[in-house]
mmCIF file of C-alpha atoms and ligand atoms in Angstrom:
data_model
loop_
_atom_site.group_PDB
_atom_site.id
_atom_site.type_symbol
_atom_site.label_atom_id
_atom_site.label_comp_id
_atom_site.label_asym_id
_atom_site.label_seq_id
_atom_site.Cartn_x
_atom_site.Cartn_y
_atom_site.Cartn_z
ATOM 1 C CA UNK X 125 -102.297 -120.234 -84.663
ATOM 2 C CA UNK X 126 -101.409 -119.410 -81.245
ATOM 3 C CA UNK X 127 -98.016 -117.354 -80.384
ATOM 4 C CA UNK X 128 -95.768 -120.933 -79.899
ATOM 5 C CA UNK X 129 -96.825 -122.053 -83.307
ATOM 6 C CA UNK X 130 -96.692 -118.614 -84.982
ATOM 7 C CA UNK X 131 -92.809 -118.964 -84.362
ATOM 8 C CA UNK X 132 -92.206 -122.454 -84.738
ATOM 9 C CA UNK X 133 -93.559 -121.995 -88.820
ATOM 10 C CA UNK X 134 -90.591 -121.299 -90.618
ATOM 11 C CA UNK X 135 -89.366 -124.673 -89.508
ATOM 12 C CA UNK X 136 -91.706 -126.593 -90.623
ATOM 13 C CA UNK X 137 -90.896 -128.521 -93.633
ATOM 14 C CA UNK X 138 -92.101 -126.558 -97.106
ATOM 15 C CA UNK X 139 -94.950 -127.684 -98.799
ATOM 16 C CA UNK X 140 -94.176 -130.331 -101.317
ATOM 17 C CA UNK X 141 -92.806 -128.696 -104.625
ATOM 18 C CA UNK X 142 -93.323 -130.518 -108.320
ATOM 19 C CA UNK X 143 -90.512 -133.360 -107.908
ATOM 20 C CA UNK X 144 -86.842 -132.784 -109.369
ATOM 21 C CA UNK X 145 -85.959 -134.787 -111.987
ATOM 22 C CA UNK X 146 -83.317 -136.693 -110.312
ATOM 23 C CA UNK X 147 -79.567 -136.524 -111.088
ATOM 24 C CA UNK X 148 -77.856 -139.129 -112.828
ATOM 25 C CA UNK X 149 -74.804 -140.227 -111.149
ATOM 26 C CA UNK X 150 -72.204 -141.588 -113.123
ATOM 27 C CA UNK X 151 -70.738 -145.115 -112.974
ATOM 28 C CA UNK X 152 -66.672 -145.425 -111.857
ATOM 29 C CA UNK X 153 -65.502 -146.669 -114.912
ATOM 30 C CA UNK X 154 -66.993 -143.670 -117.415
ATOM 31 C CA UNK X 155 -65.574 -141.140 -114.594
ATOM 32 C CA UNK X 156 -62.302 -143.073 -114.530
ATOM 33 C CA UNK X 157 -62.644 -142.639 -118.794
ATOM 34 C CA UNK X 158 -63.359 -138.803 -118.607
ATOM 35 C CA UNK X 159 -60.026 -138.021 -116.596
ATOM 36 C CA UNK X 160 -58.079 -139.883 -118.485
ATOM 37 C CA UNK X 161 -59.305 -138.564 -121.980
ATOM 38 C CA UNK X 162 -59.422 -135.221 -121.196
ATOM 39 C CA UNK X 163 -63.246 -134.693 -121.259
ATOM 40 C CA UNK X 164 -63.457 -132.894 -117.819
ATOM 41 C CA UNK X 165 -62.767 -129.244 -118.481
ATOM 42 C CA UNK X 166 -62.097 -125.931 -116.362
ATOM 43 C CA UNK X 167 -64.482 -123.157 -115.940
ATOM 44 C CA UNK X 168 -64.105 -119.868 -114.046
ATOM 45 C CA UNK X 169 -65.863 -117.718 -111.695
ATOM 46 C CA UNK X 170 -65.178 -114.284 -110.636
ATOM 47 C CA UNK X 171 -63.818 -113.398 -107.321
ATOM 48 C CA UNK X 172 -64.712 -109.486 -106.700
ATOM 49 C CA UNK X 173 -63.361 -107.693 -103.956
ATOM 50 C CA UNK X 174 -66.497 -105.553 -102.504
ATOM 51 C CA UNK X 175 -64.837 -102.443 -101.755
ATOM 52 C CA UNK X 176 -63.029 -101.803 -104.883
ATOM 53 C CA UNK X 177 -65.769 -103.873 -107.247
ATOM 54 C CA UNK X 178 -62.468 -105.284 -109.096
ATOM 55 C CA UNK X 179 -62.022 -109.042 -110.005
ATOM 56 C CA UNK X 180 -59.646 -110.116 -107.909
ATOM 57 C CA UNK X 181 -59.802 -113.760 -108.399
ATOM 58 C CA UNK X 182 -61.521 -116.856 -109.733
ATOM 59 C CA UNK X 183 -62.611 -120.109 -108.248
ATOM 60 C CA UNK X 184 -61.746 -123.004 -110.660
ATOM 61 C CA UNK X 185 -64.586 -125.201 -111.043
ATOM 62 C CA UNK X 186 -64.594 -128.660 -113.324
ATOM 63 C CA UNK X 187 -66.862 -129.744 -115.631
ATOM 64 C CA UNK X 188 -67.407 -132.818 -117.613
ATOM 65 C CA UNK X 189 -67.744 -132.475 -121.498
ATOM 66 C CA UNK X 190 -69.519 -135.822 -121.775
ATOM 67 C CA UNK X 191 -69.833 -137.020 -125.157
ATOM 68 C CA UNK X 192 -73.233 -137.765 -124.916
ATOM 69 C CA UNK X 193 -74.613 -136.130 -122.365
ATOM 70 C CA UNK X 194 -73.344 -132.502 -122.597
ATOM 71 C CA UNK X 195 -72.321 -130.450 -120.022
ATOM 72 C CA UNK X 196 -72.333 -132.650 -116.783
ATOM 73 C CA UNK X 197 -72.043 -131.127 -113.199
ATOM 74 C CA UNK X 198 -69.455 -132.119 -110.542
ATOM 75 C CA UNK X 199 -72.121 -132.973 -108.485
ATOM 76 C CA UNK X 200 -72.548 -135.886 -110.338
ATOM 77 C CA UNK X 201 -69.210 -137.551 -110.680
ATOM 78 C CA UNK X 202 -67.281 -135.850 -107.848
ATOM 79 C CA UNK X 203 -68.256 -138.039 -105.123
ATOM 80 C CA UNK X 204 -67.647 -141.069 -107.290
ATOM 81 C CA UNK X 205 -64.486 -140.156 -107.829
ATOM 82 C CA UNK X 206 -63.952 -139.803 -103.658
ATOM 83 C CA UNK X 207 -65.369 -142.945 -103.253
ATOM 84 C CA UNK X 208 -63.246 -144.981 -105.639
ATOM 85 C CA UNK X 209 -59.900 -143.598 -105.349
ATOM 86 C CA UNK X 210 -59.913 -140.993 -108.514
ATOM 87 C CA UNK X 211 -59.677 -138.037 -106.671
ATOM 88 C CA UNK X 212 -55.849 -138.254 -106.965
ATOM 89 C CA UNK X 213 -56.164 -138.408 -110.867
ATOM 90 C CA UNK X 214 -58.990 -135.683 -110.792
ATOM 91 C CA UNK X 215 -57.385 -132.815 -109.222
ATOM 92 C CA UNK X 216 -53.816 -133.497 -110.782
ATOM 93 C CA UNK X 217 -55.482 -132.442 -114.244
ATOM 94 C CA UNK X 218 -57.930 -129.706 -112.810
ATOM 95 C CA UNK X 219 -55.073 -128.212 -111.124
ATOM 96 C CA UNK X 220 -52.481 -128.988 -114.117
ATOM 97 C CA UNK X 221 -54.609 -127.205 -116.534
ATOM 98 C CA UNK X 222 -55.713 -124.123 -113.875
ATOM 99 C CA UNK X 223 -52.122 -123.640 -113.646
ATOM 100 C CA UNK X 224 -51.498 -123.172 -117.697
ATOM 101 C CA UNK X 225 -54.338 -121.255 -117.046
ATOM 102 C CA UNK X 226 -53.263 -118.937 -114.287
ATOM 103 C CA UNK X 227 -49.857 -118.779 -116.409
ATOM 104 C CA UNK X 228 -51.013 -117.593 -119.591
ATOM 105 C CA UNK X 229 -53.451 -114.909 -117.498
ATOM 106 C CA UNK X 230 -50.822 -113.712 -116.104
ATOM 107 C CA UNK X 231 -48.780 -112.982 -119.089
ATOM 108 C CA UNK X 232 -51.858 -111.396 -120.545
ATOM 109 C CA UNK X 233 -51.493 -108.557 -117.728
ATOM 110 C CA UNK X 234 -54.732 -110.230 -115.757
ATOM 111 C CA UNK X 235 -53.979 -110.117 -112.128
ATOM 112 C CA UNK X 236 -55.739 -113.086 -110.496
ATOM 113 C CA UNK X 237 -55.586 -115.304 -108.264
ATOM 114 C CA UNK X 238 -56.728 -118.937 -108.761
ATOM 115 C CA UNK X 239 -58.879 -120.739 -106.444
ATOM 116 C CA UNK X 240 -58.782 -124.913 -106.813
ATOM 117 C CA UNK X 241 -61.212 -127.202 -105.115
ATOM 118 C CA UNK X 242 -58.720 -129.913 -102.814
ATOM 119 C CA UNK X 243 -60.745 -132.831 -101.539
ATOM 120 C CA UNK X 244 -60.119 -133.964 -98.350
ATOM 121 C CA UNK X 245 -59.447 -137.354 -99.764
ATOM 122 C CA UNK X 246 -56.443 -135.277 -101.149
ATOM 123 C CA UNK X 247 -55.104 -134.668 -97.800
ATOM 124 C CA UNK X 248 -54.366 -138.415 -97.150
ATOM 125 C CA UNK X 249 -50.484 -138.339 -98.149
ATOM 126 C CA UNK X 250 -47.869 -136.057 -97.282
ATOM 127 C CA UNK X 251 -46.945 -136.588 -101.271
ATOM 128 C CA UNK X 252 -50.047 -133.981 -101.896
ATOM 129 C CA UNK X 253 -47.801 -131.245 -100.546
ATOM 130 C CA UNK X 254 -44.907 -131.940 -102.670
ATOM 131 C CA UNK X 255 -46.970 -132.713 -105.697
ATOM 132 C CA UNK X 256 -48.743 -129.115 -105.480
ATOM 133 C CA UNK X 257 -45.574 -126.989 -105.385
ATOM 134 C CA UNK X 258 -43.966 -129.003 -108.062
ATOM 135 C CA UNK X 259 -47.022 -128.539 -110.420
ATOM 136 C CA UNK X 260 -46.829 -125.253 -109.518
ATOM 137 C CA UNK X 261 -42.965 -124.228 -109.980
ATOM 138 C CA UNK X 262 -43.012 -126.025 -113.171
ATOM 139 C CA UNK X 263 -45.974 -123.811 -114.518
ATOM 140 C CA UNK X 264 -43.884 -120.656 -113.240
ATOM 141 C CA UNK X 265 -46.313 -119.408 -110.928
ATOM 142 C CA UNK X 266 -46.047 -118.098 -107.810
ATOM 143 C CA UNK X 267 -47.930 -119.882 -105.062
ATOM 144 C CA UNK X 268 -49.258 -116.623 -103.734
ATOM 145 C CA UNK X 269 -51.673 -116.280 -106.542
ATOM 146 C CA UNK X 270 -52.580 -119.982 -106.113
ATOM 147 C CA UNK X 271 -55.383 -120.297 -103.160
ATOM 148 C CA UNK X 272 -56.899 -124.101 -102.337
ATOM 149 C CA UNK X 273 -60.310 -124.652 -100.953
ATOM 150 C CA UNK X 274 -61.453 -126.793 -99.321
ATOM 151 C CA UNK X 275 -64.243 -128.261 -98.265
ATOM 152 C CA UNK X 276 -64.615 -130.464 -94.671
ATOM 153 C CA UNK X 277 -68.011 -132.052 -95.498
ATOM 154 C CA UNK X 278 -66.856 -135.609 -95.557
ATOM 155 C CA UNK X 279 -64.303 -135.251 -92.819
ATOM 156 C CA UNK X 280 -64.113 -136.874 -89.492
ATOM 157 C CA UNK X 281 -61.610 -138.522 -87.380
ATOM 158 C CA UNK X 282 -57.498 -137.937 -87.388
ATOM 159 C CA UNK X 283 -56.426 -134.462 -88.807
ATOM 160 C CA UNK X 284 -52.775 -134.685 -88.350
ATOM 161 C CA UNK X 285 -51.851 -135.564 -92.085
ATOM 162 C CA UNK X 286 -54.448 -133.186 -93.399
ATOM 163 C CA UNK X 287 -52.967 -130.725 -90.742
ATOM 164 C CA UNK X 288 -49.280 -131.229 -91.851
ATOM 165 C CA UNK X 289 -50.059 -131.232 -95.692
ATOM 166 C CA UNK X 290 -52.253 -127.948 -95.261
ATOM 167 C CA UNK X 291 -49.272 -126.460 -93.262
ATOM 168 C CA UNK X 292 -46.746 -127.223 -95.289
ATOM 169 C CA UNK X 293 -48.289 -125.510 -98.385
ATOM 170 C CA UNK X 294 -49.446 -122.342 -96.209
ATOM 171 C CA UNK X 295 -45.315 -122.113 -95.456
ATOM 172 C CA UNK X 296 -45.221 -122.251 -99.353
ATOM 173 C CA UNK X 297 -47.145 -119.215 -99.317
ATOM 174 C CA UNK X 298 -50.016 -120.878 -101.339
ATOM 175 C CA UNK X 299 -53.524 -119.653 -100.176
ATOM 176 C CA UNK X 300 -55.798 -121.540 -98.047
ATOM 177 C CA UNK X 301 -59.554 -121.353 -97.959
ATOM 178 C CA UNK X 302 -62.186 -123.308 -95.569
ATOM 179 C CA UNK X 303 -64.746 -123.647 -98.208
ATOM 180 C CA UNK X 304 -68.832 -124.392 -97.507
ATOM 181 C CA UNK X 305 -68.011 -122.440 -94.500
ATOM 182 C CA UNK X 306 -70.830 -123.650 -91.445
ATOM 183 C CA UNK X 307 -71.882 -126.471 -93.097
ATOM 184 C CA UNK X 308 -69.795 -129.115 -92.244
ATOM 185 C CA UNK X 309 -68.852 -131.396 -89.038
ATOM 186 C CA UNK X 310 -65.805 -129.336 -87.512
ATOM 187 C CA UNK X 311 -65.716 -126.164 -89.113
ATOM 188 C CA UNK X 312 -64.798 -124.479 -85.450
ATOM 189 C CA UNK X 313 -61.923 -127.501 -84.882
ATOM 190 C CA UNK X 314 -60.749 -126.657 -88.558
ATOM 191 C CA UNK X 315 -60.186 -123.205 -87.904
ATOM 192 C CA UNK X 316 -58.334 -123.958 -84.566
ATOM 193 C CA UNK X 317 -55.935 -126.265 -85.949
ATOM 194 C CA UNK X 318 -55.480 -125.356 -89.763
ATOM 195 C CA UNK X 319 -53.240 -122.436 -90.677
ATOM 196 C CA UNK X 320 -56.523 -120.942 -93.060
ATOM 197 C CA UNK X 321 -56.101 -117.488 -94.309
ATOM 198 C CA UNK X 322 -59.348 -117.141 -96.128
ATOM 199 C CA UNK X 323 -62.861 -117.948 -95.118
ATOM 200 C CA UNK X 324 -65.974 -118.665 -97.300
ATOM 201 C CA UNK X 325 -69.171 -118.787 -95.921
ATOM 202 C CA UNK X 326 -71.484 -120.937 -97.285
ATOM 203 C CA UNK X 327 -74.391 -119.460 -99.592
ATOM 204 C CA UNK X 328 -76.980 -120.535 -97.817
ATOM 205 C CA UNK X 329 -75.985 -118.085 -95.055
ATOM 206 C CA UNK X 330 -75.137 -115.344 -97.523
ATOM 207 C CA UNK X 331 -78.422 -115.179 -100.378
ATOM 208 C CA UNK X 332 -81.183 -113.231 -98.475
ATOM 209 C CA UNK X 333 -79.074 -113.137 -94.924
ATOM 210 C CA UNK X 334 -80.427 -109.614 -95.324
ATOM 211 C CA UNK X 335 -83.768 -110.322 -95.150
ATOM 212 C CA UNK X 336 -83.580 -113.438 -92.413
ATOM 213 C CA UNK X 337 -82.538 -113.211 -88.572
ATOM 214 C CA UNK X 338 -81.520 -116.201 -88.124
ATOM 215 C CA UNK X 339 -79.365 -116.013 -91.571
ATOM 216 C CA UNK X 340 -78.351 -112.830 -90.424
ATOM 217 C CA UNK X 341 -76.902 -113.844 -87.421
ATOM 218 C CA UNK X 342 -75.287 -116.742 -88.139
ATOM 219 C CA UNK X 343 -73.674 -114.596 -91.455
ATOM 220 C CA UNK X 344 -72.587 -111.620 -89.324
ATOM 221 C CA UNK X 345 -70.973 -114.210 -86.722
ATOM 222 C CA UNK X 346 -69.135 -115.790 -89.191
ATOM 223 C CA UNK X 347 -67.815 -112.609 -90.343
ATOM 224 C CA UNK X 348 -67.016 -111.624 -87.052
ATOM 225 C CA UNK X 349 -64.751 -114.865 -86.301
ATOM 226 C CA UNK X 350 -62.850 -114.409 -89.361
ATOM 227 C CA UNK X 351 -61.926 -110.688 -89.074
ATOM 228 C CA UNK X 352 -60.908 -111.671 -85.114
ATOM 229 C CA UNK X 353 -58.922 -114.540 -86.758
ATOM 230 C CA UNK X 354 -57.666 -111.922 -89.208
ATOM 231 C CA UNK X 355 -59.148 -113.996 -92.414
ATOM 232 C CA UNK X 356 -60.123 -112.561 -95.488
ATOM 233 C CA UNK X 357 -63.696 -112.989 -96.116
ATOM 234 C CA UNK X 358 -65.577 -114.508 -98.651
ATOM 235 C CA UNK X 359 -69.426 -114.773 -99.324
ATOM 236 C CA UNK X 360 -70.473 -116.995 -102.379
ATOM 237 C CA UNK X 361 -74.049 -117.214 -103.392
ATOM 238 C CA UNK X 362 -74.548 -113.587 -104.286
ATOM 239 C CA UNK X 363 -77.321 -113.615 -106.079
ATOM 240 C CA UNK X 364 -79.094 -110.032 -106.377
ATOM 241 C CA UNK X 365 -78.486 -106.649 -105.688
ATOM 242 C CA UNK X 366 -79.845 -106.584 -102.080
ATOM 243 C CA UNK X 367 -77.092 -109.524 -101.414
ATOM 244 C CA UNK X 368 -74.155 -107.230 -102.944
ATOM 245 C CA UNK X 369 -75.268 -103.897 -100.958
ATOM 246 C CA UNK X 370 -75.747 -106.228 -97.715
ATOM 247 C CA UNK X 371 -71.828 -107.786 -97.988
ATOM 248 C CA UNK X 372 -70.354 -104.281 -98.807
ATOM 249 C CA UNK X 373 -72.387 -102.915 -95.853
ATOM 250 C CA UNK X 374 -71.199 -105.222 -93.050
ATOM 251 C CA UNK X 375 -67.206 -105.720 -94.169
ATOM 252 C CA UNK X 376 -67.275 -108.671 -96.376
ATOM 253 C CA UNK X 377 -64.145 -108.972 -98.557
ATOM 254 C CA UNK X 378 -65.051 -110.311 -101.501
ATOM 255 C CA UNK X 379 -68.241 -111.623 -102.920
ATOM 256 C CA UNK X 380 -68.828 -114.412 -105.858
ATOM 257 C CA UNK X 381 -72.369 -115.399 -107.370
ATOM 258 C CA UNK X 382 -74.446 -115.642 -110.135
ATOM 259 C CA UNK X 383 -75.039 -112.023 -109.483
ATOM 260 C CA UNK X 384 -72.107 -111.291 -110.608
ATOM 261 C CA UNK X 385 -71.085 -113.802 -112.874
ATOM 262 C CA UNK X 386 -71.541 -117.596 -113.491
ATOM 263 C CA UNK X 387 -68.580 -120.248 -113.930
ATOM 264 C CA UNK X 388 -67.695 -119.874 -117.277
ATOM 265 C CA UNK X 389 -65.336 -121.077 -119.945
ATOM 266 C CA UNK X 390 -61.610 -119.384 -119.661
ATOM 267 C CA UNK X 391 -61.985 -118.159 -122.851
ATOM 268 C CA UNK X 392 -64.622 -115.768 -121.706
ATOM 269 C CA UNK X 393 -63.393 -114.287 -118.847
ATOM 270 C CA UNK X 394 -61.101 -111.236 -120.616
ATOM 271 C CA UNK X 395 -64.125 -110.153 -122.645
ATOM 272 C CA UNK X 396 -66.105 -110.446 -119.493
ATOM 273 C CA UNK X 397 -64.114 -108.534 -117.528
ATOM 274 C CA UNK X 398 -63.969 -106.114 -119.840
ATOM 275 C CA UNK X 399 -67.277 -105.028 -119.489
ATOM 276 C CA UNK X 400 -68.049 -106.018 -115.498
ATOM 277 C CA UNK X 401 -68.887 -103.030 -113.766
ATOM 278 C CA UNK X 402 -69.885 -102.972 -110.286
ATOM 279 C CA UNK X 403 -73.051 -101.767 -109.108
ATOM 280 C CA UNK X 404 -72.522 -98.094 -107.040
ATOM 281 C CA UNK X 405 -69.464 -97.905 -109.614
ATOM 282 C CA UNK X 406 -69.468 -94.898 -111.702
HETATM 283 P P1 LIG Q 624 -68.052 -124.970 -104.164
HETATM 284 O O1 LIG Q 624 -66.578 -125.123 -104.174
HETATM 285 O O2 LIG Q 624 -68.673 -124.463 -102.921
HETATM 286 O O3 LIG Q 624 -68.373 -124.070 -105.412
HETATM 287 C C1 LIG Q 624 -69.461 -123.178 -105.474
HETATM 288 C C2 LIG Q 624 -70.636 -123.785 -106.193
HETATM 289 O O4 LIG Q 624 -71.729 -122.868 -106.128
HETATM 290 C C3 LIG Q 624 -70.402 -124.014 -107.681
HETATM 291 O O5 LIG Q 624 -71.209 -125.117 -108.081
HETATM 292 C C4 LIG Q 624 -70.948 -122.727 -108.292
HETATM 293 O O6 LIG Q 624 -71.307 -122.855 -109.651
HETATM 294 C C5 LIG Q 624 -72.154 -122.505 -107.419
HETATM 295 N N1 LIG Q 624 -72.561 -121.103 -107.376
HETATM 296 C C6 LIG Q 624 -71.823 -120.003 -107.613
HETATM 297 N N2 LIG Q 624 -72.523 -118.884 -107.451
HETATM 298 C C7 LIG Q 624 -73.766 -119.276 -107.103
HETATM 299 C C8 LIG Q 624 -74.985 -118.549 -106.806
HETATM 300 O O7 LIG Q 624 -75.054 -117.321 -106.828
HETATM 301 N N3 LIG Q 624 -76.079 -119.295 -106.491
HETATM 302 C C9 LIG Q 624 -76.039 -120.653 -106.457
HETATM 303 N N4 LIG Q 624 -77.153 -121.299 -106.136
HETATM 304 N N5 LIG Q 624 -74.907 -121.367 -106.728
HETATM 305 C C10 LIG Q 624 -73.788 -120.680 -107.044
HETATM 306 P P2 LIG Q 624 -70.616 -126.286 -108.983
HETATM 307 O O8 LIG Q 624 -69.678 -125.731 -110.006
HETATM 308 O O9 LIG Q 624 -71.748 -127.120 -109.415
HETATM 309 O O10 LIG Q 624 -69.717 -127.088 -107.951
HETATM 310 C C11 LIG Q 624 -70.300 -127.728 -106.856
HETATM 311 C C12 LIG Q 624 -69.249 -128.241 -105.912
HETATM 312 O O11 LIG Q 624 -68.463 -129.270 -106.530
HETATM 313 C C13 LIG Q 624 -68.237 -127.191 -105.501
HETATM 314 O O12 LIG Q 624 -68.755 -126.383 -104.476
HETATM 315 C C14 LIG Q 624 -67.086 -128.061 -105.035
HETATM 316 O O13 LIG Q 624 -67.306 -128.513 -103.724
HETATM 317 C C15 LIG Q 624 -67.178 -129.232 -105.978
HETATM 318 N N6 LIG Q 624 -66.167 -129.072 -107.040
HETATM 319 C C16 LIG Q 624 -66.230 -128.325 -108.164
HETATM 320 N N7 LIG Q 624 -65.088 -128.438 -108.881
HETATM 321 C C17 LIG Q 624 -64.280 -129.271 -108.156
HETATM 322 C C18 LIG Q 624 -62.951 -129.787 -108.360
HETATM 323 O O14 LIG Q 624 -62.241 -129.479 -109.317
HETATM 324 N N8 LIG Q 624 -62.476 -130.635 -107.396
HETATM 325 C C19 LIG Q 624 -63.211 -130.978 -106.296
HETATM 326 N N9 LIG Q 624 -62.667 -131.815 -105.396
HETATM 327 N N10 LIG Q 624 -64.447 -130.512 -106.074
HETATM 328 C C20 LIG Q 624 -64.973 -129.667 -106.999
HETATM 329 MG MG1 LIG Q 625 -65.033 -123.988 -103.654
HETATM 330 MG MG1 LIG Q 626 -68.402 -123.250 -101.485
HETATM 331 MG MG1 LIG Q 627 -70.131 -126.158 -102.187
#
């Protein structure tokens, strides 16, 4: 190929791969079912700070025990639950029972801090705001240890409630992350007008970044905007070595992946922790 088509190859489509089975996505009424019977469940991932290699957090991440079906991904029901006004319901009990969670951590010496997923579809009614730090006081946690992510994927349009909610909690002290960071719509608008103190970029800028200009670039300005904006920095999708050494090397705060550690049950994490040890750690 000539010197024009040499460089226009890695954006050509991939060649066909053997098809996905395709996700089942579950009806309303079932997902309306699970929340209120209790089948959706909490599991944890690590947060670990790069220069120290501790855990310094985890990102809360729900799961549905379906009867039938087994362990069922939040891909599958969360955008139902968006769509059909459940997302209220939904993260009331994920955050309810992080909270107990966070609580009883907490008591067991564990110093963490607990990331929940917040829809936008949260960020509809000043009531969010109030309904947060009451959950929260009545667990007995502090709001510092509690950070929210979220996402702006599905959002367009008027910001001014999500604005004030988002605002309100940050005065709270609670933690705010922009989650899925360069993928969505506004990210850049976002980060003007929402009080965010912590900034995750997205893992498809962060697993091999190392090994990709164009990854590289857009990773290392993304890092660069949030240390200007005086953010603390996340990279999720950490999953080998070469991803670790390449966050520590270019001033990523903390880094969450498979590498380190899937979502797991809460259960797990003290024996887990127990045993992590970062790589380049004694
Ligand atoms: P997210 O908030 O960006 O969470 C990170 C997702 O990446 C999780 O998928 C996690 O398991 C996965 N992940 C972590 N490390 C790696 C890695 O090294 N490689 C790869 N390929 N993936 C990794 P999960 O648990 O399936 O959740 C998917 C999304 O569903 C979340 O993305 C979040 O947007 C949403 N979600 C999860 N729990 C909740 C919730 O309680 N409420 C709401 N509203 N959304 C939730
Ligand atoms: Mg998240
Ligand atoms: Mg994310
Ligand atoms: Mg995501």
């Amino acid at each position: 190929p000539d010197g024009l088509a040499r460089l226009l190859e890695k954006w050509l489509p991939p060649a066909p791969k053997v098809p996905r089975p395709t996700k089942k996505i579950y009806g309303v009424d079932e997902v309306r079912a699970a929340i209120a019977n209790g089948e959706l469940i909490n599991f944890y991932q690590p947060k670990v700070a790069l220069a120290t290699g501790r855990v310094v957090g985890v990102e809360t991440l729900v799961r549905w025990r379906h009867p039938a079906d087994g362990l069922v991904f939040p891909d599958q029901f969360i955008g139902v639950a968006e769509e059909h006004g459940l997302i209220g319901d939904l993260t009331r009990a994920v955050l309810y029972a992080a909270l107990a969670q966070a609580k009883d951590w907490q008591e067991a010496g564990l110093e963490l801090r607990v990331a929940v997923n917040v829809s936008m579809d949260n960020l509809t009614s000043l009531e969010f705001s109030g309904l947060v730090t009451g959950l929260v006081a009545a667990a007995g946690v502090a709001p510092q240890k509690i950070v929210l992510e979220v996402t702006e994927s599905r959002l367009m349009g008027d910001l001014r409630t999500p604005l004030e909610i988002l605002t309100r909690l940050r005065l709270k002290r609670f933690g705010l992350s922009i989650d899925d960071f360069g993928t969505g719509h506004s990210s850049l608008v976002q980060l003007r007008d929402i009080p965010f103190n912590q900034l995750k970029i997205d893992q498809s800028f962060v697993h091999g970044a190392h090994a990709n200009e164009t990854i590289r670039a857009i990773y290392l300005a993304s890092i660069g905007l949030a240390k200007q904006l005086g953010m603390e920095v996340v990279g999720e999708g950490v999953e080998d070595l070469a991803d670790w050494d390449f966050l520590r090397q270019t001033g990523c705060d903390l880094a969450q992946g498979y590498f380190i550690a899937r979502p797991m049950p809460a259960a797990d994490l003290p024996s887990w922790m127990a045993e992590w040890k970062a790589p380049g750690a004694g």
